[in-house]
Short mmCIF file of C-alpha atoms in Angstrom, two decimals:
data_model
loop_
_atom_site.label_atom_id
_atom_site.label_comp_id
_atom_site.label_asym_id
_atom_site.label_seq_id
_atom_site.Cartn_x
_atom_site.Cartn_y
_atom_site.Cartn_z
CA UNK A 1 -13.31 18.63 -4.75
CA UNK A 2 -10.42 18.53 -2.27
CA UNK A 3 -7.24 17.35 -4.03
CA UNK A 4 -5.08 17.44 -0.90
CA UNK A 5 -2.65 14.48 -0.72
CA UNK A 6 -3.86 13.80 2.85
CA UNK A 7 -7.62 13.87 2.38
CA UNK A 8 -7.94 10.11 1.73
CA UNK A 9 -5.61 9.33 4.64
CA UNK A 10 -7.80 11.42 6.96
CA UNK A 11 -10.93 9.68 5.65
CA UNK A 12 -9.48 6.19 6.21
CA UNK A 13 -8.27 7.21 9.66
CA UNK A 14 -11.73 8.47 10.59
CA UNK A 15 -13.31 5.18 9.45
CA UNK A 16 -10.64 3.30 11.40
CA UNK A 17 -11.43 5.20 14.61
CA UNK A 18 -15.15 4.46 14.22
CA UNK A 19 -14.48 0.74 13.76
CA UNK A 20 -12.09 0.71 16.75
CA UNK A 21 -14.73 2.37 18.95
CA UNK A 22 -17.24 -0.30 17.92
CA UNK A 23 -14.75 -3.11 18.66
CA UNK A 24 -13.95 -1.72 22.11
CA UNK A 25 -17.64 -1.45 22.93
CA UNK A 26 -18.17 -5.11 22.04
CA UNK A 27 -15.09 -6.34 23.90
CA UNK A 28 -16.03 -4.38 27.02
CA UNK A 29 -19.57 -5.82 27.02
CA UNK A 30 -20.54 -8.93 28.96
CA UNK A 31 -23.53 -10.37 27.06
CA UNK A 32 -22.98 -14.04 27.72
CA UNK A 33 -25.77 -15.34 25.50
CA UNK A 34 -24.53 -13.33 22.53
CA UNK A 35 -20.83 -13.77 23.27
CA UNK A 36 -20.04 -15.99 20.28
CA UNK A 37 -21.93 -13.80 17.83
CA UNK A 38 -20.26 -10.71 19.32
CA UNK A 39 -16.80 -12.20 18.95
CA UNK A 40 -17.54 -13.15 15.35
CA UNK A 41 -18.59 -9.56 14.68
CA UNK A 42 -15.41 -8.36 16.38
CA UNK A 43 -13.34 -10.53 14.04
CA UNK A 44 -15.12 -9.03 11.02
CA UNK A 45 -14.55 -5.50 12.29
CA UNK A 46 -10.89 -6.26 13.00
CA UNK A 47 -10.53 -7.29 9.36
CA UNK A 48 -12.16 -4.02 8.31
CA UNK A 49 -9.83 -2.04 10.58
CA UNK A 50 -6.85 -3.94 9.16
CA UNK A 51 -7.96 -2.93 5.66
CA UNK A 52 -8.23 0.71 6.75
CA UNK A 53 -4.65 0.60 8.10
CA UNK A 54 -3.44 -0.88 4.81
CA UNK A 55 -5.16 1.92 2.88
CA UNK A 56 -3.59 4.50 5.21
CA UNK A 57 -0.14 3.03 4.50
CA UNK A 58 -0.79 3.14 0.75
CA UNK A 59 -1.77 6.81 0.97
CA UNK A 60 1.27 7.48 3.14
CA UNK A 61 3.58 6.19 0.40
CA UNK A 62 2.28 8.81 -2.04
CA UNK A 63 2.65 11.81 0.29
CA UNK A 64 5.40 14.42 -0.19
CA UNK A 65 8.33 14.00 2.16
CA UNK A 66 7.71 17.42 3.68
CA UNK A 67 4.43 16.30 5.31
CA UNK A 68 4.89 12.54 5.58
CA UNK A 69 6.46 12.33 9.08
CA UNK A 70 3.43 13.17 11.26
CA UNK A 71 1.15 10.97 9.18
CA UNK A 72 3.64 8.13 9.52
CA UNK A 73 3.41 8.46 13.30
CA UNK A 74 -0.39 8.35 13.09
CA UNK A 75 -0.28 5.22 10.90
CA UNK A 76 2.07 3.49 13.38
CA UNK A 77 -0.25 4.43 16.22
CA UNK A 78 -3.18 2.91 14.36
CA UNK A 79 -1.22 -0.32 13.81
CA UNK A 80 -0.33 -0.49 17.52
CA UNK A 81 -3.94 0.07 18.53
CA UNK A 82 -5.10 -2.63 16.11
CA UNK A 83 -2.49 -5.10 17.41
CA UNK A 84 -3.61 -4.52 21.01
CA UNK A 85 -7.26 -5.11 20.09
CA UNK A 86 -6.36 -8.27 18.19
CA UNK A 87 -4.65 -9.53 21.34
CA UNK A 88 -7.75 -8.70 23.41
CA UNK A 89 -9.93 -10.51 20.87
CA UNK A 90 -7.76 -13.64 21.09
CA UNK A 91 -7.97 -13.55 24.88
CA UNK A 92 -11.75 -13.11 24.67
CA UNK A 93 -11.99 -16.13 22.35
CA UNK A 94 -9.93 -18.23 24.75
CA UNK A 95 -11.99 -17.08 27.73
CA UNK A 96 -15.25 -17.83 25.91
CA UNK A 97 -14.06 -21.33 24.98
CA UNK A 98 -12.88 -21.92 28.56
CA UNK A 99 -16.20 -20.75 29.99
CA UNK A 100 -18.11 -23.01 27.61
CA UNK A 101 -15.93 -25.96 28.57
CA UNK A 102 -16.40 -25.35 32.28
CA UNK A 103 -20.13 -24.97 31.74
CA UNK A 104 -20.27 -28.34 30.00
CA UNK A 105 -18.14 -29.97 32.68
CA UNK A 106 -20.25 -28.40 35.44
CA UNK A 107 -23.45 -30.06 34.17
CA UNK A 108 -24.46 -33.69 34.19
CA UNK A 109 -20.96 -35.18 34.32
CA UNK A 110 -20.35 -33.91 37.89
CA UNK A 111 -23.78 -35.11 39.01
CA UNK A 112 -22.86 -38.53 37.75
CA UNK A 113 -19.85 -38.57 40.03
CA UNK A 114 -21.97 -39.35 43.05
CA UNK A 115 -24.00 -42.03 41.26
CA UNK A 116 -21.37 -43.68 39.12
CA UNK A 117 -18.30 -43.47 41.36
CA UNK A 118 -14.92 -43.99 39.77
CA UNK A 119 -16.40 -44.64 36.33
CA UNK A 120 -18.00 -41.18 36.31
CA UNK A 121 -14.77 -39.55 37.53
CA UNK A 122 -12.81 -41.23 34.74
CA UNK A 123 -15.33 -39.96 32.21
CA UNK A 124 -15.06 -36.43 33.64
CA UNK A 125 -11.28 -36.56 33.48
CA UNK A 126 -11.48 -37.68 29.85
CA UNK A 127 -13.79 -34.82 29.01
CA UNK A 128 -11.54 -32.38 30.82
CA UNK A 129 -8.51 -33.65 28.92
CA UNK A 130 -10.43 -33.44 25.65
CA UNK A 131 -11.49 -29.90 26.49
CA UNK A 132 -7.92 -28.95 27.36
CA UNK A 133 -6.68 -30.37 24.07
CA UNK A 134 -9.44 -28.44 22.30
CA UNK A 135 -8.32 -25.21 23.96
CA UNK A 136 -4.69 -25.88 23.09
CA UNK A 137 -5.68 -26.63 19.49
CA UNK A 138 -7.65 -23.38 19.32
CA UNK A 139 -4.68 -21.45 20.73
CA UNK A 140 -2.38 -23.00 18.16
CA UNK A 141 -4.78 -22.08 15.37
CA UNK A 142 -4.97 -18.52 16.64
CA UNK A 143 -1.18 -18.34 16.75
CA UNK A 144 -0.95 -19.72 13.23
CA UNK A 145 -3.52 -17.21 12.04
CA UNK A 146 -1.56 -14.40 13.68
CA UNK A 147 1.67 -15.63 12.07
CA UNK A 148 0.01 -15.78 8.65
CA UNK A 149 -1.41 -12.29 9.18
CA UNK A 150 2.03 -10.93 10.09
CA UNK A 151 3.60 -12.63 7.08
CA UNK A 152 0.88 -11.23 4.83
CA UNK A 153 1.40 -7.77 6.29
CA UNK A 154 5.14 -8.05 5.68
CA UNK A 155 4.58 -9.20 2.11
CA UNK A 156 2.14 -6.34 1.56
CA UNK A 157 4.71 -3.85 2.83
CA UNK A 158 7.33 -5.35 0.48
CA UNK A 159 4.91 -5.06 -2.43
CA UNK A 160 4.22 -1.43 -1.55
CA UNK A 161 7.96 -0.71 -1.46
CA UNK A 162 8.42 -2.41 -4.84
CA UNK A 163 5.56 -0.43 -6.31
CA UNK A 164 7.05 2.76 -4.95
CA UNK A 165 10.44 1.95 -6.50
CA UNK A 166 8.78 1.13 -9.82
CA UNK A 167 6.84 4.38 -9.72
CA UNK A 168 10.06 6.31 -9.05
CA UNK A 169 11.74 4.52 -11.95
CA UNK A 170 8.81 5.38 -14.23
CA UNK A 171 8.93 9.01 -13.12
CA UNK A 172 12.70 9.11 -13.71
CA UNK A 173 12.22 7.58 -17.17
CA UNK A 174 9.50 10.12 -17.93
CA UNK A 175 11.79 12.98 -16.86
CA UNK A 176 14.58 11.55 -19.00
CA UNK A 177 12.26 11.33 -22.00
CA UNK A 178 11.11 14.90 -21.46
CA UNK A 179 14.74 16.06 -21.29
CA UNK A 180 15.59 14.08 -24.43
CA UNK A 181 12.55 15.53 -26.20
CA UNK A 182 13.66 19.05 -25.30
CA UNK A 183 17.18 18.29 -26.54
CA UNK A 184 15.80 16.89 -29.80
CA UNK A 185 13.67 20.01 -30.29
CA UNK A 186 16.69 22.24 -29.74
CA UNK A 187 18.81 20.15 -32.11
CA UNK A 188 16.04 20.25 -34.72
CA UNK A 189 15.88 24.03 -34.46
CA UNK A 190 19.65 24.28 -34.79
CA UNK A 191 19.64 22.03 -37.88
CA UNK A 192 16.90 24.13 -39.49
CA UNK A 193 18.96 27.28 -38.93
CA UNK A 194 22.07 25.59 -40.38
CA UNK A 195 20.12 24.42 -43.47
CA UNK A 196 18.71 27.91 -43.95
CA UNK A 197 22.20 29.45 -43.73
CA UNK A 198 23.53 26.81 -46.12
CA UNK A 199 20.93 27.76 -48.74
CA UNK A 200 21.70 31.43 -48.21
CA UNK A 201 25.40 30.75 -48.72
CA UNK A 202 24.63 28.76 -51.88
CA UNK A 203 22.60 31.67 -53.28
CA UNK A 204 25.39 34.11 -52.46
CA UNK A 205 28.00 31.79 -54.01
CA UNK A 206 25.90 31.36 -57.16
CA UNK A 207 25.47 35.13 -57.43
CA UNK A 208 29.23 35.66 -57.10
CA UNK A 209 29.90 33.05 -59.78
CA UNK A 210 27.40 34.72 -62.13
CA UNK A 211 29.01 38.12 -61.56
CA UNK A 212 32.47 36.69 -62.19
CA UNK A 213 31.30 35.02 -65.40
CA UNK A 214 29.78 38.27 -66.58
CA UNK A 215 33.00 40.13 -65.82
CA UNK A 216 35.05 37.51 -67.70
CA UNK A 217 32.65 37.70 -70.64
CA UNK A 218 32.88 41.50 -70.67
CA UNK A 219 36.69 41.40 -70.48
CA UNK A 220 36.92 38.85 -73.30
CA UNK A 221 34.50 40.87 -75.39
CA UNK A 222 36.49 44.09 -74.88
CA UNK A 223 39.71 42.27 -75.65
CA UNK A 224 38.64 40.67 -78.93
CA UNK A 225 36.41 43.40 -80.17
#
Protein backbone atom coordinates (compact mmCIF):
# COMPACT_ATOMS: atom_id res chain seq x y z
CA UNK A 1 0.00 0.00 0.00
CA UNK A 2 1.36 3.42 -0.99
CA UNK A 3 1.77 5.60 2.11
CA UNK A 4 2.98 8.66 0.20
CA UNK A 5 1.52 11.92 1.60
CA UNK A 6 0.48 12.90 -1.95
CA UNK A 7 -1.25 9.73 -3.10
CA UNK A 8 -4.73 10.82 -1.96
CA UNK A 9 -4.22 14.29 -3.44
CA UNK A 10 -3.33 12.73 -6.80
CA UNK A 11 -6.38 10.46 -6.61
CA UNK A 12 -8.76 13.36 -5.85
CA UNK A 13 -7.17 15.43 -8.61
CA UNK A 14 -7.66 12.60 -11.11
CA UNK A 15 -11.34 12.29 -10.14
CA UNK A 16 -11.66 16.07 -10.42
CA UNK A 17 -10.25 16.08 -13.96
CA UNK A 18 -12.68 13.35 -15.02
CA UNK A 19 -15.65 15.27 -13.64
CA UNK A 20 -14.44 18.50 -15.30
CA UNK A 21 -14.14 16.72 -18.66
CA UNK A 22 -17.72 15.47 -18.29
CA UNK A 23 -18.99 18.96 -17.39
CA UNK A 24 -17.26 20.55 -20.40
CA UNK A 25 -18.74 17.93 -22.71
CA UNK A 26 -22.25 18.71 -21.45
CA UNK A 27 -21.81 22.48 -21.60
CA UNK A 28 -20.42 22.31 -25.13
CA UNK A 29 -23.35 20.19 -26.34
CA UNK A 30 -26.49 21.66 -27.88
CA UNK A 31 -29.23 19.11 -27.16
CA UNK A 32 -32.18 21.44 -26.84
CA UNK A 33 -34.72 18.82 -25.78
CA UNK A 34 -32.47 17.56 -22.99
CA UNK A 35 -31.09 20.97 -22.03
CA UNK A 36 -32.78 21.19 -18.63
CA UNK A 37 -31.82 17.66 -17.64
CA UNK A 38 -28.26 18.29 -18.85
CA UNK A 39 -27.95 21.46 -16.80
CA UNK A 40 -29.27 19.67 -13.73
CA UNK A 41 -26.63 16.98 -14.23
CA UNK A 42 -24.01 19.70 -14.66
CA UNK A 43 -25.03 21.19 -11.31
CA UNK A 44 -24.65 17.79 -9.64
CA UNK A 45 -21.23 17.27 -11.19
CA UNK A 46 -20.15 20.77 -10.16
CA UNK A 47 -21.01 19.85 -6.58
CA UNK A 48 -18.93 16.68 -6.93
CA UNK A 49 -16.01 18.67 -8.36
CA UNK A 50 -16.32 21.16 -5.50
CA UNK A 51 -16.09 18.27 -3.03
CA UNK A 52 -12.97 16.97 -4.79
CA UNK A 53 -11.33 20.41 -4.49
CA UNK A 54 -12.18 20.50 -0.78
CA UNK A 55 -10.59 17.08 -0.30
CA UNK A 56 -7.50 18.23 -2.20
CA UNK A 57 -7.18 21.23 0.13
CA UNK A 58 -7.53 18.98 3.18
CA UNK A 59 -4.76 16.71 1.89
CA UNK A 60 -2.65 19.77 1.10
CA UNK A 61 -2.79 20.88 4.74
CA UNK A 62 -1.19 17.62 5.88
CA UNK A 63 1.71 17.67 3.40
CA UNK A 64 5.30 18.44 4.48
CA UNK A 65 6.40 21.98 3.68
CA UNK A 66 9.17 20.69 1.43
CA UNK A 67 6.69 19.36 -1.17
CA UNK A 68 3.61 21.49 -0.52
CA UNK A 69 4.29 24.39 -2.94
CA UNK A 70 3.67 22.65 -6.30
CA UNK A 71 0.58 20.89 -4.98
CA UNK A 72 -0.73 24.23 -3.72
CA UNK A 73 -0.41 25.61 -7.25
CA UNK A 74 -2.31 22.61 -8.61
CA UNK A 75 -5.09 23.07 -6.04
CA UNK A 76 -5.42 26.77 -6.95
CA UNK A 77 -5.59 25.85 -10.62
CA UNK A 78 -8.37 23.38 -9.89
CA UNK A 79 -10.31 26.07 -7.98
CA UNK A 80 -9.91 28.52 -10.88
CA UNK A 81 -11.08 25.92 -13.39
CA UNK A 82 -14.10 25.10 -11.20
CA UNK A 83 -14.99 28.80 -10.82
CA UNK A 84 -14.88 29.30 -14.61
CA UNK A 85 -17.16 26.31 -15.19
CA UNK A 86 -19.59 27.52 -12.53
CA UNK A 87 -19.78 30.83 -14.40
CA UNK A 88 -20.44 28.99 -17.68
CA UNK A 89 -23.15 26.94 -15.98
CA UNK A 90 -24.87 30.09 -14.69
CA UNK A 91 -24.76 31.60 -18.17
CA UNK A 92 -26.17 28.38 -19.63
CA UNK A 93 -29.02 28.45 -17.11
CA UNK A 94 -29.82 32.06 -18.00
CA UNK A 95 -29.67 31.31 -21.72
CA UNK A 96 -31.93 28.28 -21.31
CA UNK A 97 -34.49 30.30 -19.34
CA UNK A 98 -34.31 33.10 -21.92
CA UNK A 99 -34.81 30.66 -24.80
CA UNK A 100 -37.78 29.08 -23.04
CA UNK A 101 -39.32 32.49 -22.45
CA UNK A 102 -38.87 33.55 -26.06
CA UNK A 103 -40.32 30.23 -27.20
CA UNK A 104 -43.42 30.80 -25.07
CA UNK A 105 -43.74 34.39 -26.27
CA UNK A 106 -43.26 33.31 -29.90
CA UNK A 107 -46.28 30.97 -29.79
CA UNK A 108 -49.95 31.78 -29.55
CA UNK A 109 -49.61 35.21 -27.93
CA UNK A 110 -48.08 36.74 -31.10
CA UNK A 111 -50.71 35.11 -33.30
CA UNK A 112 -53.33 36.74 -31.15
CA UNK A 113 -51.86 40.14 -31.92
CA UNK A 114 -53.45 40.20 -35.35
CA UNK A 115 -56.83 38.97 -34.09
CA UNK A 116 -57.12 40.77 -30.79
CA UNK A 117 -55.40 44.08 -31.55
CA UNK A 118 -54.32 46.22 -28.64
CA UNK A 119 -55.71 43.79 -26.07
CA UNK A 120 -53.42 41.02 -27.36
CA UNK A 121 -50.42 43.38 -27.41
CA UNK A 122 -51.07 44.37 -23.80
CA UNK A 123 -51.23 40.71 -22.82
CA UNK A 124 -47.94 40.03 -24.65
CA UNK A 125 -46.28 42.95 -22.91
CA UNK A 126 -47.49 41.64 -19.55
CA UNK A 127 -46.09 38.22 -20.29
CA UNK A 128 -42.81 39.73 -21.43
CA UNK A 129 -42.57 41.77 -18.24
CA UNK A 130 -43.40 38.71 -16.17
CA UNK A 131 -40.76 36.72 -18.02
CA UNK A 132 -38.20 39.47 -17.48
CA UNK A 133 -38.99 39.57 -13.78
CA UNK A 134 -38.65 35.78 -13.70
CA UNK A 135 -35.23 36.00 -15.32
CA UNK A 136 -34.13 38.71 -12.92
CA UNK A 137 -35.38 36.64 -9.98
CA UNK A 138 -33.46 33.62 -11.25
CA UNK A 139 -30.31 35.72 -11.64
CA UNK A 140 -30.68 37.02 -8.10
CA UNK A 141 -31.10 33.49 -6.79
CA UNK A 142 -28.01 32.36 -8.66
CA UNK A 143 -26.05 35.29 -7.23
CA UNK A 144 -27.29 34.47 -3.74
CA UNK A 145 -26.34 30.84 -4.21
CA UNK A 146 -22.87 31.88 -5.38
CA UNK A 147 -22.49 34.19 -2.38
CA UNK A 148 -23.53 31.42 0.01
CA UNK A 149 -21.11 29.03 -1.70
CA UNK A 150 -18.25 31.53 -1.34
CA UNK A 151 -19.11 32.13 2.31
CA UNK A 152 -19.25 28.38 2.92
CA UNK A 153 -15.91 27.94 1.20
CA UNK A 154 -14.41 30.70 3.34
CA UNK A 155 -15.81 29.15 6.50
CA UNK A 156 -14.47 25.75 5.45
CA UNK A 157 -11.01 27.24 4.92
CA UNK A 158 -11.18 28.86 8.38
CA UNK A 159 -12.17 25.53 9.91
CA UNK A 160 -9.27 23.82 8.16
CA UNK A 161 -6.87 26.45 9.50
CA UNK A 162 -8.26 26.02 13.01
CA UNK A 163 -7.93 22.26 12.77
CA UNK A 164 -4.36 22.65 11.58
CA UNK A 165 -3.53 24.94 14.52
CA UNK A 166 -5.15 22.50 16.94
CA UNK A 167 -3.21 19.62 15.44
CA UNK A 168 0.04 21.58 15.82
CA UNK A 169 -0.85 22.35 19.44
CA UNK A 170 -1.55 18.67 20.09
CA UNK A 171 1.74 17.69 18.47
CA UNK A 172 3.59 20.30 20.54
CA UNK A 173 1.89 19.03 23.71
CA UNK A 174 2.82 15.47 22.79
CA UNK A 175 6.45 16.48 22.25
CA UNK A 176 6.44 18.31 25.58
CA UNK A 177 5.04 15.24 27.33
CA UNK A 178 7.66 13.03 25.71
CA UNK A 179 10.40 15.43 26.84
CA UNK A 180 8.94 15.53 30.36
CA UNK A 181 8.73 11.73 30.41
CA UNK A 182 12.38 11.47 29.41
CA UNK A 183 13.33 13.97 32.12
CA UNK A 184 11.33 12.03 34.71
CA UNK A 185 13.05 8.79 33.67
CA UNK A 186 16.46 10.43 34.02
CA UNK A 187 15.54 11.90 37.40
CA UNK A 188 14.22 8.53 38.56
CA UNK A 189 17.49 6.87 37.56
CA UNK A 190 19.48 9.54 39.37
CA UNK A 191 17.38 9.11 42.53
CA UNK A 192 17.87 5.34 42.44
CA UNK A 193 21.64 5.82 42.21
CA UNK A 194 21.58 8.32 45.11
CA UNK A 195 19.52 5.91 47.27
CA UNK A 196 21.91 3.08 46.46
CA UNK A 197 24.91 5.21 47.43
CA UNK A 198 23.13 6.32 50.60
CA UNK A 199 22.64 2.70 51.67
CA UNK A 200 26.27 1.94 50.84
CA UNK A 201 27.39 4.88 52.96
CA UNK A 202 25.17 3.72 55.82
CA UNK A 203 26.72 0.24 55.69
CA UNK A 204 30.22 1.71 55.65
CA UNK A 205 29.35 4.04 58.55
CA UNK A 206 27.86 1.18 60.56
CA UNK A 207 30.98 -0.92 59.92
CA UNK A 208 33.23 1.92 61.09
CA UNK A 209 31.16 2.37 64.24
CA UNK A 210 31.36 -1.38 64.98
CA UNK A 211 35.13 -1.35 64.51
CA UNK A 212 35.48 1.68 66.78
CA UNK A 213 33.35 0.05 69.46
CA UNK A 214 35.45 -3.09 69.28
CA UNK A 215 38.63 -1.05 69.58
CA UNK A 216 37.24 0.83 72.59
CA UNK A 217 36.16 -2.45 74.18
CA UNK A 218 39.62 -3.94 73.60
CA UNK A 219 41.34 -0.85 75.03
CA UNK A 220 39.10 -0.84 78.11
CA UNK A 221 39.65 -4.55 78.59
CA UNK A 222 43.45 -4.17 78.36
CA UNK A 223 43.34 -1.23 80.72
CA UNK A 224 41.31 -2.85 83.50
CA UNK A 225 42.62 -6.33 83.17
